[in-house]
Amino acid sequence: MTAVATGIDLLSSKSFADGHPVEQYRWLRENAPVFWHDEPGGPGFWAVTGYDLVRQVSKQPDVFSSAAGGIMINDFPPEELEFFRTMILVMDPPKHSFYRRLVGGLFTPKRAALWTDSIGATVRAILDEVCERGECDLVEDIAGKLPSYVIAELLGIPRADGERLYVLTEIMHSAPDTVTDEQRFAAMGEITGYAAQVRQQKLAEPADDLASRLVVAEVDGQRLTEQEFSSFFLLLLNAGGDTTRNLIGGATVNLLRRPELLARLRADMPGLMPTTVEELLRFQSPVIYMRRTAVRDTELGGTRIAAGDKVAVYYGAANGDPAVFDRPEELVLDRTPNEHVAFGGGGPHFCLGSHFGRIEITEMMTQLLTRFGDLELTGEPTWLASNFISGPTHVPVRYTPSASLGG
């Protein structure tokens, strides 16, 4: 069962032009939940789509390594892979465990909760900027600005710099058929160069921000080196921005297309918002996949996996598995339980910033739907040309300015 024979193509950005390829996921789960996928110019990879299998891979870093080949399906040159291995996302235990301990205390639920008021104020400021206009692009003017502004505030850098960094992360995550490797690496180089400058500034003039705390954080007397700091800075921008921006953009589109659900949510925001946020994370699944590399011969779902094989776990497919979720292709605002894998399938790489992400999403969705009571689409959304990150790039909307002045 080859990709050509079945019409399965999880590499082309066209498959994700309108969000996740739900029909392809369904076929894979039902017929080949561990599926050998062809790779033009590469050796091919295993696409894993079943919920339990995604969690199994995620929880076995001793078998399915992040460091061996990186987290992207395409293989990077050795020198570039070495740079990525300075990011905790591309480490395996015990090295990963050390760096997780080094920074983990900055991302606890208690620490994240301290930022709730500040994040709420940032959301209000963003909505204030557009409330009198009567129309805007929901992604560029609202959803895209939130993680840019929050990351800027967390790191103690100017908001304008946060917006520029957001543009660079979009370049990095575009699919290989839309952006060249040179453009991608240039964007990455600009970010890491900027991060090095921030590190020097925070060492010289520390402040009460996350960047200042990162440069002095210690475990067993060790601190992050300049390269490690730059790598972690890059991770914060990518992971912190993508989940929030794409979740808010995609979630709002999904709610606007389901007016009966939107009305129900607006009628009971305090009661429904907590479960709605989790359901929107499951339904939207902003991160499409993560790659692992088998470090020894093994078996997964009855399929033999050879040492060195690439294994990609697809979170959106797992989050639509009917063996785990009742009516998985429906948006169920009060779904409980909801053990989605939008923040990862468990194991050591569960998203470090998940608590911050939930606060940002909750604040934005609550204020947006409260203040913009007659929000509506004015055109078809366009989606990011990426096989790695799922979310809209443009969502044209309009609303009555006078309806935006409350809250």
PDB file of C-alpha atoms in Angstrom, residues 61 63-71 75-76 78 81-82 85 89-92 291-296 308-310:
ATOM      1  CA  PRO A  61      12.463   8.042  23.836  1.00  0.00           C
ATOM      2  CA  VAL A  63      13.496   3.531  21.218  1.00  0.00           C
ATOM      3  CA  PHE A  64      12.169   6.492  19.218  1.00  0.00           C
ATOM      4  CA  SER A  65      14.754   9.236  19.468  1.00  0.00           C
ATOM      5  CA  SER A  66      14.333  12.981  18.960  1.00  0.00           C
ATOM      6  CA  ALA A  67      18.070  13.642  18.839  1.00  0.00           C
ATOM      7  CA  ALA A  68      19.072  10.968  16.320  1.00  0.00           C
ATOM      8  CA  GLY A  69      17.574  12.721  13.298  1.00  0.00           C
ATOM      9  CA  GLY A  70      15.718  15.762  14.561  1.00  0.00           C
ATOM     10  CA  ILE A  71      11.980  16.463  14.661  1.00  0.00           C
ATOM     11  CA  ASP A  75      16.978  15.388   6.984  1.00  0.00           C
ATOM     12  CA  PHE A  76      19.233  18.332   7.788  1.00  0.00           C
ATOM     13  CA  PRO A  78      25.058  17.292  10.036  1.00  0.00           C
ATOM     14  CA  LEU A  81      21.361  19.039  13.007  1.00  0.00           C
ATOM     15  CA  GLU A  82      24.047  19.649  15.631  1.00  0.00           C
ATOM     16  CA  ARG A  85      20.355  19.346  19.124  1.00  0.00           C
ATOM     17  CA  LEU A  89      12.918  19.591  21.740  1.00  0.00           C
ATOM     18  CA  VAL A  90      15.707  17.737  19.904  1.00  0.00           C
ATOM     19  CA  MET A  91      17.285  16.070  22.934  1.00  0.00           C
ATOM     20  CA  ASP A  92      16.787  12.683  24.550  1.00  0.00           C
ATOM     21  CA  ARG A 291       9.399  13.037  13.864  1.00  0.00           C
ATOM     22  CA  ARG A 292      11.336  10.451  15.796  1.00  0.00           C
ATOM     23  CA  THR A 293      14.043   8.042  14.623  1.00  0.00           C
ATOM     24  CA  ALA A 294      14.131   4.383  15.647  1.00  0.00           C
ATOM     25  CA  VAL A 295      17.465   3.666  17.337  1.00  0.00           C
ATOM     26  CA  ARG A 296      17.019  -0.109  17.194  1.00  0.00           C
ATOM     27  CA  GLY A 308      17.343   4.195  11.515  1.00  0.00           C
ATOM     28  CA  ASP A 309      13.782   4.409  10.160  1.00  0.00           C
ATOM     29  CA  LYS A 310      12.020   7.759  10.419  1.00  0.00           C
TER      30      LYS A 310
END
